[in-house]
């Protein structure tokens, strides 16, 4: 995983090594991010959010979809 120095990433998140996380983005506890996913700047992934392989998340988007 490559995360911008200003990104905040929970150590409890499960993130594929190929994921890139942009500036000022936040990844909360128990988030799952699949291979090839690119998180843009100023994004926030809420607790227990799951993004599949190759999912894009762009500037300023919020995604909070609790796992079942």
Coordinates of C-alpha atoms in Angstrom, one line a residue, residues 1-56:
X1 CA 0.0 0.0 0.0
X2 CA 1.2 3.5 -0.8
X3 CA -0.4 6.2 1.3
X4 CA 0.3 9.9 1.1
X5 CA 2.0 11.3 4.2
X6 CA -1.2 13.3 5.1
X7 CA -3.5 10.3 4.8
X8 CA -4.8 8.7 8.0
X9 CA -5.0 4.9 7.8
X10 CA -6.2 2.7 10.6
X11 CA -3.9 -0.2 11.4
X12 CA -7.1 -2.3 11.7
X13 CA -7.9 -1.8 8.0
X14 CA -7.2 -4.7 5.5
X15 CA -5.6 -3.1 2.5
X16 CA -4.2 -4.9 -0.6
X17 CA -0.5 -3.9 -1.2
X18 CA -1.3 -2.5 -4.6
X19 CA -3.7 0.2 -3.2
X20 CA -2.9 3.9 -3.4
X21 CA -4.4 6.4 -0.9
X22 CA -4.3 10.1 -1.7
X23 CA -3.6 13.2 0.4
X24 CA -5.9 14.0 3.3
X25 CA -7.9 10.8 3.0
X26 CA -9.0 8.8 6.0
X27 CA -9.5 5.0 6.3
X28 CA -11.2 3.9 9.5
X29 CA -11.1 0.6 11.4
X30 CA -12.2 -2.6 9.7
X31 CA -12.2 -1.2 6.2
X32 CA -11.4 -3.7 3.4
X33 CA -9.8 -2.4 0.1
X34 CA -9.2 -4.7 -2.8
X35 CA -6.4 -4.9 -5.3
X36 CA -5.8 -2.1 -7.7
X37 CA -8.0 0.4 -5.9
X38 CA -7.1 4.1 -6.0
X39 CA -8.4 6.3 -3.3
X40 CA -8.2 10.0 -4.3
X41 CA -7.6 13.0 -2.1
X42 CA -10.0 14.1 0.6
X43 CA -11.9 10.8 0.7
X44 CA -13.2 9.1 3.8
X45 CA -14.0 5.4 4.2
X46 CA -16.2 4.7 7.2
X47 CA -16.0 1.9 9.7
X48 CA -16.5 -1.6 8.1
X49 CA -16.6 -0.3 4.5
X50 CA -15.6 -2.8 1.8
X51 CA -14.3 -1.7 -1.7
X52 CA -13.7 -4.5 -4.2
X53 CA -10.8 -4.8 -6.6
X54 CA -10.3 -1.8 -8.9
X55 CA -12.9 0.4 -7.2
X56 CA -12.2 4.1 -7.7

